[in-house]
Short mmCIF file of C-alpha atoms and ligand atoms in Angstrom, two decimals:
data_model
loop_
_atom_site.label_atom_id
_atom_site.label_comp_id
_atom_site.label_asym_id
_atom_site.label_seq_id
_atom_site.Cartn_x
_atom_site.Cartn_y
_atom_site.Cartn_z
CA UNK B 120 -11.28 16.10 -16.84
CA UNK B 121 -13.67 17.02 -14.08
CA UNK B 122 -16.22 16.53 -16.42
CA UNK B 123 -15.47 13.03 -16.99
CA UNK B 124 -14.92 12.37 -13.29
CA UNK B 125 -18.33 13.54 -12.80
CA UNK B 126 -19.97 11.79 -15.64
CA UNK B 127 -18.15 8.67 -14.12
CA UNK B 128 -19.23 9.02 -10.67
CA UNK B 129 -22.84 9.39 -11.54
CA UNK B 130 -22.46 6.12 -12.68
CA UNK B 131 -21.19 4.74 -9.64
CA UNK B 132 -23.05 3.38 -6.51
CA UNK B 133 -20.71 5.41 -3.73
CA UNK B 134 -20.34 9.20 -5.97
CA UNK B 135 -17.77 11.14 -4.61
CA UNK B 136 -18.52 14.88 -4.68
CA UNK B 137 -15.59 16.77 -6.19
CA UNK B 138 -15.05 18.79 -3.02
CA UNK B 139 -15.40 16.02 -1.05
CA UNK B 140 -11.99 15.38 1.37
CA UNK B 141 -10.30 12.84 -0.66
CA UNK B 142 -7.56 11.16 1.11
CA UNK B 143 -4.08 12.30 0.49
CA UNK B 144 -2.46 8.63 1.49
CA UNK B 145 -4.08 5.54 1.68
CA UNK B 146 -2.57 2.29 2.83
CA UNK B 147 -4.02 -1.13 2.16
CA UNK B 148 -3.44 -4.49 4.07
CA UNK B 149 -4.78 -6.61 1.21
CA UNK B 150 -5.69 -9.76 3.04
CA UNK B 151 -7.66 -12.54 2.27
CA UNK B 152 -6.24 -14.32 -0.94
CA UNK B 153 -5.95 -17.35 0.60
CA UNK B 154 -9.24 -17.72 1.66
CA UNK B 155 -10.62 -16.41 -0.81
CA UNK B 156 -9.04 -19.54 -3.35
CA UNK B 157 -10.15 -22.00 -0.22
CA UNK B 158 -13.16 -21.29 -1.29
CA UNK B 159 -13.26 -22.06 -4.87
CA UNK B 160 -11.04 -25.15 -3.58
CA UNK B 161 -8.14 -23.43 -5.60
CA UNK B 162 -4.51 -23.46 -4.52
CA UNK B 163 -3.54 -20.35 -2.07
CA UNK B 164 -1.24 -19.00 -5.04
CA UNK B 165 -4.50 -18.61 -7.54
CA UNK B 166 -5.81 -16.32 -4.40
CA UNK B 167 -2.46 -14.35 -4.77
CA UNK B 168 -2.77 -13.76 -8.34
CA UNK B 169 -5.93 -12.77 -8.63
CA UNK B 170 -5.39 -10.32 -6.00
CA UNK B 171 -2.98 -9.21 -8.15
CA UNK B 172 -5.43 -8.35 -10.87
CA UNK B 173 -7.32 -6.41 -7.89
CA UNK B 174 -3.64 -4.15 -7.19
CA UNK B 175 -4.10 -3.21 -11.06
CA UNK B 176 -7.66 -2.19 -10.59
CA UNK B 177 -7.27 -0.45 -7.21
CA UNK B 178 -4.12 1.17 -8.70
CA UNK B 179 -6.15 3.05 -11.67
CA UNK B 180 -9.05 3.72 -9.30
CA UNK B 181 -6.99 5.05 -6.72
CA UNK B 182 -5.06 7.72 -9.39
CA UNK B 183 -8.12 8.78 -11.06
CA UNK B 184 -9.67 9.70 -7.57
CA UNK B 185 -7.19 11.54 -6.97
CA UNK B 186 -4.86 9.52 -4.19
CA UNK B 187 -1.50 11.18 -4.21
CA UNK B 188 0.46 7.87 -2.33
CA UNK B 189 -1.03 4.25 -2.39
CA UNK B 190 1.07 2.01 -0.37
CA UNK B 191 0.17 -1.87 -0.60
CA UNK B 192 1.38 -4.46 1.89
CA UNK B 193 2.65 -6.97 -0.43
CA UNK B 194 5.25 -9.09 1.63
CA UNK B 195 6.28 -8.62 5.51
CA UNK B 196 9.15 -9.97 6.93
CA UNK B 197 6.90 -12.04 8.70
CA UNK B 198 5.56 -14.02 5.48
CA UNK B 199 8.85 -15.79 4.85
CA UNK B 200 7.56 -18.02 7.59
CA UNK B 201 5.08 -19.69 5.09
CA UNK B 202 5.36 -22.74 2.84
CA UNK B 203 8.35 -22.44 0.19
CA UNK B 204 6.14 -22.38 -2.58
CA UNK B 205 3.84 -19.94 -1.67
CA UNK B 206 7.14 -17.77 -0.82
CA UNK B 207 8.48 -18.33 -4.50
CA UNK B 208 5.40 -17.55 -6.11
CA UNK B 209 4.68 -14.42 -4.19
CA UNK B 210 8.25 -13.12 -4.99
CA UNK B 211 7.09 -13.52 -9.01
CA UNK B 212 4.21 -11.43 -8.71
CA UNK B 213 6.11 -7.90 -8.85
CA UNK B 214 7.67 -9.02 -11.99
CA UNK B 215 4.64 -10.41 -12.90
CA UNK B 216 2.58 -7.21 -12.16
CA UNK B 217 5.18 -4.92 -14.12
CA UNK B 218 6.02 -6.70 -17.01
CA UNK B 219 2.10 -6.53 -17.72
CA UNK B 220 1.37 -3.13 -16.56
CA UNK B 221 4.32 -0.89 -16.20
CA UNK B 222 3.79 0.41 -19.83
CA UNK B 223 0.07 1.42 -18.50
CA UNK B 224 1.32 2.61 -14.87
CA UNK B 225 4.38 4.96 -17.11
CA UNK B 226 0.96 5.81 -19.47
CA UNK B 227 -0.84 7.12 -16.10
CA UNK B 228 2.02 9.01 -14.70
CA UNK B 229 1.98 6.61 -11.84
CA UNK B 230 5.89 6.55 -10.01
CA UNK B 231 6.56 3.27 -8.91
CA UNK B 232 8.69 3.34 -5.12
CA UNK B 233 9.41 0.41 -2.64
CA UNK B 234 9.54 0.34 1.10
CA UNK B 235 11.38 -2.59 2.93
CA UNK B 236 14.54 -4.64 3.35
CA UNK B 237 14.92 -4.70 -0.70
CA UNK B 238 18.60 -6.31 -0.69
CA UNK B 239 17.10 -9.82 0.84
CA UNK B 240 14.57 -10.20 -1.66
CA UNK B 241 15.53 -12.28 -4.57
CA UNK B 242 17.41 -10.72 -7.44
CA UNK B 243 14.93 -11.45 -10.23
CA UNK B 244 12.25 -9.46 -7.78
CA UNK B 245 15.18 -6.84 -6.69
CA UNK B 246 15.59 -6.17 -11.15
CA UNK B 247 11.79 -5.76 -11.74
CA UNK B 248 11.12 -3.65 -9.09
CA UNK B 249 14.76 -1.38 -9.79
CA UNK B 250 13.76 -1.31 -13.52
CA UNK B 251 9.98 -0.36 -12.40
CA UNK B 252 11.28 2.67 -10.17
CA UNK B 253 13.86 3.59 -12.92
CA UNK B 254 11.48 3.92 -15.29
CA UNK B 255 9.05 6.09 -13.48
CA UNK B 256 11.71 8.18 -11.47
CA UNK B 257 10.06 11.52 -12.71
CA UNK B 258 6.39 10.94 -13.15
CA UNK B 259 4.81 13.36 -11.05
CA UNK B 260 1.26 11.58 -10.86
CA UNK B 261 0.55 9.27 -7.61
CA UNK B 262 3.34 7.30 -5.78
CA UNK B 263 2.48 3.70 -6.22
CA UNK B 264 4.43 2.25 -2.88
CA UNK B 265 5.27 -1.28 -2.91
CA UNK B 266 5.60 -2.83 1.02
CA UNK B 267 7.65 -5.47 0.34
CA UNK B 268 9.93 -7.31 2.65
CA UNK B 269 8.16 -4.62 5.03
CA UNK B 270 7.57 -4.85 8.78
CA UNK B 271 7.38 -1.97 11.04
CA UNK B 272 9.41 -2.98 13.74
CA UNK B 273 12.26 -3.76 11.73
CA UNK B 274 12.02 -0.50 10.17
CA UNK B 275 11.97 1.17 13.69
CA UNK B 276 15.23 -0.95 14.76
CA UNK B 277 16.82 0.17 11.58
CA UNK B 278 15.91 3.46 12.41
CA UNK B 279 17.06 3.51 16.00
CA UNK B 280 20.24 1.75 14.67
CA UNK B 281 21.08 4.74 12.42
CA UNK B 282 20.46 7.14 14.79
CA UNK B 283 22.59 5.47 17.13
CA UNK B 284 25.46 5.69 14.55
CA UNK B 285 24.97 8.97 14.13
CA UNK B 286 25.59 9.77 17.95
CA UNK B 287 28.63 7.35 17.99
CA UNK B 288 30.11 9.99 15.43
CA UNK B 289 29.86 12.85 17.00
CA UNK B 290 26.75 14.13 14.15
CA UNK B 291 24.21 14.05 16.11
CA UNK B 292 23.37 14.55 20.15
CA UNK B 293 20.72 13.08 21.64
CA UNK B 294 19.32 16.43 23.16
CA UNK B 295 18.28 17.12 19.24
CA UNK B 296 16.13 14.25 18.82
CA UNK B 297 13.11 15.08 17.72
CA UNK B 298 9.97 13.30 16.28
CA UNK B 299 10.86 14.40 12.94
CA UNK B 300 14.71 13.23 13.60
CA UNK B 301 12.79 9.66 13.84
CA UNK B 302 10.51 10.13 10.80
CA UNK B 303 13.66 10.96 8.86
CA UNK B 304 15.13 7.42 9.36
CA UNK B 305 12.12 5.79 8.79
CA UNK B 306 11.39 4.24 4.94
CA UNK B 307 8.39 6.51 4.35
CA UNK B 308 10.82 9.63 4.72
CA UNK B 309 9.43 12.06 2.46
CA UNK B 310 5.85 10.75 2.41
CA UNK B 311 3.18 11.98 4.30
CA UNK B 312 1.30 9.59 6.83
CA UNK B 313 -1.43 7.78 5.41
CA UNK B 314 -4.78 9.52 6.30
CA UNK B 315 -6.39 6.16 5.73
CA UNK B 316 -6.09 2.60 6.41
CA UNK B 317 -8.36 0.13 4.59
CA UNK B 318 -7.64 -3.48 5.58
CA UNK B 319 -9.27 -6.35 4.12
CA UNK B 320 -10.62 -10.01 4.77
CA UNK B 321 -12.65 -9.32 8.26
CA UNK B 322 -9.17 -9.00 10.01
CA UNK B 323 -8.81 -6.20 12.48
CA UNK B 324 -5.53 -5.84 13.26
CA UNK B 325 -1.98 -4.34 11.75
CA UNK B 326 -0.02 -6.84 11.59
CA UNK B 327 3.05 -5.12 11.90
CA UNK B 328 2.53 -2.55 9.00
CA UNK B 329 3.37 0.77 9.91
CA UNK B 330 2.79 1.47 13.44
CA UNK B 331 4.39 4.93 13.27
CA UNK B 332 2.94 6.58 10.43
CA UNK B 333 -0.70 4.63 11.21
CA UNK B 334 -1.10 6.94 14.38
CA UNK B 335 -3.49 9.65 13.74
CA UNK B 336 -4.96 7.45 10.10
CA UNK B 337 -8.38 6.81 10.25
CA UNK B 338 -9.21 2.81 9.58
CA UNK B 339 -11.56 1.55 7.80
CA UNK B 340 -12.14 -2.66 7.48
CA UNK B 341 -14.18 -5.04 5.66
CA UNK B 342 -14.77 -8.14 5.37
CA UNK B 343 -14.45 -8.44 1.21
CA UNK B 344 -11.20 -10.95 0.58
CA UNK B 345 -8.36 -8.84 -1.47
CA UNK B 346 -9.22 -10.55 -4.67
CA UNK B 347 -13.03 -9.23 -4.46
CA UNK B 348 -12.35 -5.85 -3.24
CA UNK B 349 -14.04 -3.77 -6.05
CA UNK B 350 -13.38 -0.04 -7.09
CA UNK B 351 -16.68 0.30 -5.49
CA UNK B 352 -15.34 -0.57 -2.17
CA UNK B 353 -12.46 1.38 -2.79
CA UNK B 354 -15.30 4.57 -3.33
CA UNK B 355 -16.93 3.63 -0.24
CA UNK B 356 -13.89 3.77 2.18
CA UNK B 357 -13.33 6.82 0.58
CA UNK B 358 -16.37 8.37 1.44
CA UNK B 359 -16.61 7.35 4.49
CA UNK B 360 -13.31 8.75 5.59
CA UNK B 361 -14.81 12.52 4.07
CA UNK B 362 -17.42 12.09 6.56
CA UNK B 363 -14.79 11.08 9.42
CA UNK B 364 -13.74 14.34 11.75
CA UNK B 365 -10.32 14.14 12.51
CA UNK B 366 -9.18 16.05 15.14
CA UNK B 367 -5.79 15.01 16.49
CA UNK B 368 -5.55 14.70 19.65
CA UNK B 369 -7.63 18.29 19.91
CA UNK B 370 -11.16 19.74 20.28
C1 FPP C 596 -2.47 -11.78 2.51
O1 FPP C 596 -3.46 -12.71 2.22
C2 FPP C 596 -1.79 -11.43 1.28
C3 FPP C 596 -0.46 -11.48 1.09
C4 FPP C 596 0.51 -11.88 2.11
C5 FPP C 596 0.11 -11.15 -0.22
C6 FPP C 596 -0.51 -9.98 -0.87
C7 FPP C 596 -0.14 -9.96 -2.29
C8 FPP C 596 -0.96 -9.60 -3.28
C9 FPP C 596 -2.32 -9.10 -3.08
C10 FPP C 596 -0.50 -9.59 -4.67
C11 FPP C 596 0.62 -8.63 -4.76
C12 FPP C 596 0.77 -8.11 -6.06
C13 FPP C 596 1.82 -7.38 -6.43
C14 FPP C 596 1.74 -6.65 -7.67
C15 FPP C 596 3.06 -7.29 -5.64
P1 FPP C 596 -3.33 -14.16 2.85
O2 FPP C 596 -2.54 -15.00 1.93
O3 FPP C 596 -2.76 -14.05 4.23
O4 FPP C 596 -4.82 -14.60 2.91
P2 FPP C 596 -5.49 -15.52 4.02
O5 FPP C 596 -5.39 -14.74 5.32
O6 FPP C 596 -6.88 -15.66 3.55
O7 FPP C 596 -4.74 -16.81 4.07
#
């Protein structure tokens, strides 16, 4: 195996050493599809599937790197706000994505997860993704996590909400709140924070995508559209983040 990863990365432009300080989480903001079609004068929902094509790629790159989580920011609860179609069409895409891939992604020991307000997302979505995380339940290779229906402060209400509960019946006191008490009731429980951010499309914001577990990640932007974004690019955020020091808050 190390072999081959070596043999590989001599052939790419951006080699990652094998000690280098891969990242254990990344977390993309894949942005750009629309402009990217405006471009080629193509309809905004040819931007979203071919950025599609770009999750498979960045999916395989990502596991044979060595990720351990890859989170994706498919769908906020913000992008219900656009045009009907576009809506429809985006909701296809998971079943889409996993009726092609999921025998490869089961193949790769890749286990499928989702983050987000699942139960308002339409049934045929809310099947492919169930059937998706049924199916890869116990591979132990990365964590392929879907944001979908995702926005941060949503999750912190729903998070405050359950805490709240919690104090109503007598389970919890407030005087035991602690940071992990919040990170328990948020929908990355479990997961470690993502040591790296990689947005795309020139935008340099978040955008509502997880503004608690984003606080100590390094970020790294471009201004590639999703659907161009290359394992290449992929390589160089990567490396760039080995030669980031991190130091939390210390010396
Ligand atoms: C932002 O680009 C992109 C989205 C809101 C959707 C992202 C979805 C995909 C990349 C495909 C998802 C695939 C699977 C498997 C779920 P934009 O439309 O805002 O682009 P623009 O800013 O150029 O208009």
């Amino acid at each position: 195996m190390l072999d081959k990863l070596f043999f590989r990365k001599k052939s790419q432009e951006h080699k990652i050493d094998l000690d280098d300080n891969i990242p254990s989480h990344v977390a993309i903001i894949m942005d750009g599809n629309g402009r990217w079609a405006k471009k080629r004068a193509l309809p905004r929902i040819a931007g979203h599937h071919e950025g599609m094509k770009t999750v498979r790629k960045i999916v395989k790159e990502s596991n044979f790197i060595g990720i351990k989580v890859l989170t994706l920011y498919a769908f906020s609860t913000e992008n219900w706000k656009r045009p009907r179609e576009e809506v429809d069409f985006l909701m296809k895409l998971p079943g889409e994505f996993l009726s092609t891939f999921l025998p490869d992604l089961i193949k790769e020991n890749v286990q499928v997860r989702i983050m987000g307000k699942k139960e308002l997302l339409p049934l045929h979505t809310i099947k492919a993704v169930d059937q998706a995380i049924e199916q890869t339940k116990n591979n132990s290779g990365m964590i392929l996590n879907f944001a979908l229906n995702y926005g941060s402060r949503d999750e912190m209400t729903s998070a405050v909400k359950s805490i709240a509960a919690e104090i109503k019946n007598g389970t919890l006191d407030p005087s035991q709140i602690k940071e992990s008490t919040i990170e328990e009731h948020l929908m990355t429980h479990g997961l470690k924070d993502p040591d790296l951010l990689i947005r795309t499309s020139g935008e340099v914001r978040l955008s509502n995508f997880m503004l608690w577990q984003l606080a100590y990640s390094e970020f790294w932007f471009t201004d590639v559209y999703w659907p161009d974004f290359s394992e290449n690019h992929l390589r160089e955020a990567v490396s760039q983040f080995a030669q980031r020091g991190r130091r939390y808050g210390g010396v």
